Amino acid sequence: MDGSFNIRVYGLCVREGYILLSDEVFQGIEMTKFPGGGLEYGEGTVACLHREFEEERIGKVRSLTHYYTTDFFQAALFFEKTQLLSIYYLVDVEPRADFPVCNRAQFSLGSGGQQLRWVRLQELRAEDLTFPIDRKVVELLQSDAALLS
C-alpha cells in the first residue's frame, strides 16, 4: 500500500445558536477551521479531543457525541501521499476562565498563531471555512434543524 493516513479530530462546540471557530496560521497559510487537531500515536480519538481543547486553551470537554467522519477521499494539504480522515464530535465544554475569544477573524503572525471566535450558526457559510471536509460539515450542520434552534 502506498501512502499513509493523517487522522484529525475536531470539536463542534455549539452554544445558544453560535459555533466556535479557530482562525490559525500554519506554515504561512491562514486558515479558518473547527477547534481540534491531529491524533497522536497511541491516543484514542476522544483523548485527542480532550488534549486539543486543553492545548488550545478552550477548556474541559464535559461531554461529546460523534457527529461525522469523512466519507470521501481527501488528500492532506501539508503531507504528500497522505489521505486525510477527519472525525467530528459535538461537544459541551466548561470554558476556562481566561477563554480567549474575539468577534472577527484575526490571524496571528507566525506558525501556530490561533484565535478563537463565535459565529452565529445560521450565518455560517461553507466557504467561511478553509478545508473541504469542514465545508461539508457546515452543510450538514445547516441541514440539522435541531442544532440551529
GROMACS .gro file of C-alpha atoms in nm:
model
  149
    1MET     CA    1   0.000   0.000   0.000
    2ASP     CA    2   0.138   0.342  -0.095
    3GLY     CA    3   0.068   0.647   0.116
    4SER     CA    4  -0.037   0.698   0.473
    5PHE     CA    5  -0.321   0.845   0.675
    6ASN     CA    6  -0.349   1.162   0.880
    7ILE     CA    7  -0.631   1.140   1.135
    8ARG     CA    8  -0.776   1.468   1.261
    9VAL     CA    9  -1.028   1.511   1.544
   10TYR     CA   10  -1.245   1.821   1.579
   11GLY     CA   11  -1.498   1.954   1.828
   12LEU     CA   12  -1.818   2.124   1.719
   13CYS     CA   13  -1.897   2.346   2.014
   14VAL     CA   14  -2.247   2.489   1.963
   15ARG     CA   15  -2.387   2.721   2.227
   16GLU     CA   16  -2.700   2.938   2.213
   17GLY     CA   17  -2.706   2.939   1.831
   18TYR     CA   18  -2.334   3.007   1.792
   19ILE     CA   19  -2.048   2.775   1.692
   20LEU     CA   20  -1.683   2.807   1.789
   21LEU     CA   21  -1.427   2.853   1.510
   22SER     CA   22  -1.050   2.871   1.514
   23ASP     CA   23  -0.851   3.111   1.296
   24GLU     CA   24  -0.494   2.984   1.269
   25VAL     CA   25  -0.172   3.032   1.078
   26PHE     CA   26   0.021   2.717   0.985
   27GLN     CA   27   0.324   2.714   0.756
   28GLY     CA   28   0.234   3.065   0.645
   29ILE     CA   29  -0.124   2.974   0.548
   30GLU     CA   30  -0.417   3.150   0.716
   31MET     CA   31  -0.698   2.905   0.784
   32THR     CA   32  -1.036   2.901   0.950
   33LYS     CA   33  -1.139   2.564   1.089
   34PHE     CA   34  -1.309   2.396   1.380
   35PRO     CA   35  -1.108   2.356   1.702
   36GLY     CA   36  -0.911   2.033   1.723
   37GLY     CA   37  -0.612   1.872   1.562
   38GLY     CA   38  -0.408   1.565   1.489
   39LEU     CA   39  -0.434   1.228   1.655
   40GLU     CA   40  -0.105   1.128   1.816
   41TYR     CA   41   0.032   0.773   1.810
   42GLY     CA   42  -0.109   0.569   2.099
   43GLU     CA   43  -0.402   0.806   2.153
   44GLY     CA   44  -0.773   0.745   2.101
   45THR     CA   45  -0.995   1.000   1.929
   46VAL     CA   46  -1.174   1.106   2.249
   47ALA     CA   47  -0.844   1.153   2.435
   48CYS     CA   48  -0.716   1.352   2.136
   49LEU     CA   49  -1.011   1.590   2.152
   50HIS     CA   50  -0.970   1.641   2.527
   51ARG     CA   51  -0.598   1.715   2.479
   52GLU     CA   52  -0.656   1.952   2.187
   53PHE     CA   53  -0.919   2.153   2.376
   54GLU     CA   54  -0.678   2.188   2.670
   55GLU     CA   55  -0.384   2.282   2.444
   56GLU     CA   56  -0.594   2.538   2.258
   57ARG     CA   57  -0.695   2.688   2.596
   58ILE     CA   58  -1.064   2.631   2.530
   59GLY     CA   59  -1.145   2.431   2.841
   60LYS     CA   60  -1.252   2.094   2.966
   61VAL     CA   61  -1.473   1.882   2.741
   62ARG     CA   62  -1.769   1.774   2.958
   63SER     CA   63  -1.948   1.558   2.703
   64LEU     CA   64  -1.924   1.463   2.340
   65THR     CA   65  -2.123   1.280   2.077
   66HIS     CA   66  -1.994   1.158   1.742
   67TYR     CA   67  -2.130   1.375   1.460
   68TYR     CA   68  -1.946   1.293   1.136
   69THR     CA   69  -1.648   1.103   0.995
   70THR     CA   70  -1.508   1.177   0.650
   71ASP     CA   71  -1.685   0.958   0.393
   72PHE     CA   72  -1.493   1.067   0.083
   73PHE     CA   73  -1.129   1.079  -0.027
   74GLN     CA   74  -0.939   1.390   0.073
   75ALA     CA   75  -0.566   1.431   0.018
   76ALA     CA   76  -0.383   1.605   0.302
   77LEU     CA   77  -0.272   1.958   0.220
   78PHE     CA   78   0.055   1.953   0.413
   79PHE     CA   79   0.171   1.592   0.359
   80GLU     CA   80   0.248   1.423   0.026
   81LYS     CA   81   0.078   1.088  -0.047
   82THR     CA   82  -0.131   1.117   0.268
   83GLN     CA   83  -0.505   1.069   0.297
   84LEU     CA   84  -0.690   1.282   0.547
   85LEU     CA   85  -0.952   1.130   0.774
   86SER     CA   86  -1.142   1.373   0.997
   87ILE     CA   87  -1.370   1.286   1.289
   88TYR     CA   88  -1.610   1.546   1.431
   89TYR     CA   89  -1.778   1.539   1.770
   90LEU     CA   90  -2.049   1.765   1.909
   91VAL     CA   91  -1.901   1.885   2.236
   92ASP     CA   92  -2.012   2.059   2.551
   93VAL     CA   93  -1.725   2.248   2.712
   94GLU     CA   94  -1.660   2.400   3.050
   95PRO     CA   95  -1.467   2.706   2.928
   96ARG     CA   96  -1.155   2.824   3.102
   97ALA     CA   97  -1.180   3.149   3.298
   98ASP     CA   98  -0.935   3.306   3.052
   99PHE     CA   99  -1.110   3.159   2.746
  100PRO     CA  100  -0.968   3.369   2.458
  101VAL     CA  101  -1.237   3.472   2.210
  102CYS     CA  102  -1.271   3.752   1.956
  103ASN     CA  103  -1.559   3.868   1.736
  104ARG     CA  104  -1.395   3.864   1.392
  105ALA     CA  105  -1.129   3.669   1.209
  106GLN     CA  106  -0.782   3.760   1.332
  107PHE     CA  107  -0.468   3.578   1.229
  108SER     CA  108  -0.156   3.591   1.446
  109LEU     CA  109   0.177   3.612   1.269
  110GLY     CA  110   0.394   3.304   1.258
  111SER     CA  111   0.315   2.935   1.254
  112GLY     CA  112   0.083   2.818   1.529
  113GLY     CA  113  -0.091   3.150   1.592
  114GLN     CA  114  -0.453   3.092   1.687
  115GLN     CA  115  -0.760   3.299   1.770
  116LEU     CA  116  -1.100   3.159   1.866
  117ARG     CA  117  -1.432   3.318   1.777
  118TRP     CA  118  -1.803   3.251   1.799
  119VAL     CA  119  -2.006   3.271   1.477
  120ARG     CA  120  -2.383   3.262   1.454
  121LEU     CA  121  -2.455   2.916   1.315
  122GLN     CA  122  -2.737   3.040   1.091
  123GLU     CA  123  -2.495   3.288   0.929
  124LEU     CA  124  -2.208   3.041   0.882
  125ARG     CA  125  -2.140   2.957   0.519
  126ALA     CA  126  -1.936   2.663   0.390
  127GLU     CA  127  -1.696   2.900   0.213
  128ASP     CA  128  -1.615   3.065   0.550
  129LEU     CA  129  -1.402   2.759   0.631
  130THR     CA  130  -1.075   2.675   0.461
  131PHE     CA  131  -1.084   2.298   0.419
  132PRO     CA  132  -1.320   2.081   0.209
  133ILE     CA  133  -1.415   1.844   0.491
  134ASP     CA  134  -1.502   2.135   0.724
  135ARG     CA  135  -1.715   2.281   0.445
  136LYS     CA  136  -1.905   1.953   0.419
  137VAL     CA  137  -1.963   1.963   0.795
  138VAL     CA  138  -2.104   2.317   0.770
  139GLU     CA  139  -2.355   2.191   0.512
  140LEU     CA  140  -2.451   1.904   0.745
  141LEU     CA  141  -2.487   2.140   1.042
  142GLN     CA  142  -2.709   2.374   0.845
  143SER     CA  143  -2.938   2.089   0.744
  144ASP     CA  144  -2.962   1.979   1.110
  145ALA     CA  145  -3.254   2.192   1.231
  146ALA     CA  146  -3.215   2.082   1.594
  147LEU     CA  147  -2.874   2.250   1.616
  148LEU     CA  148  -2.999   2.574   1.463
  149SER     CA  149  -3.264   2.631   1.727
   0.00000   0.00000   0.00000
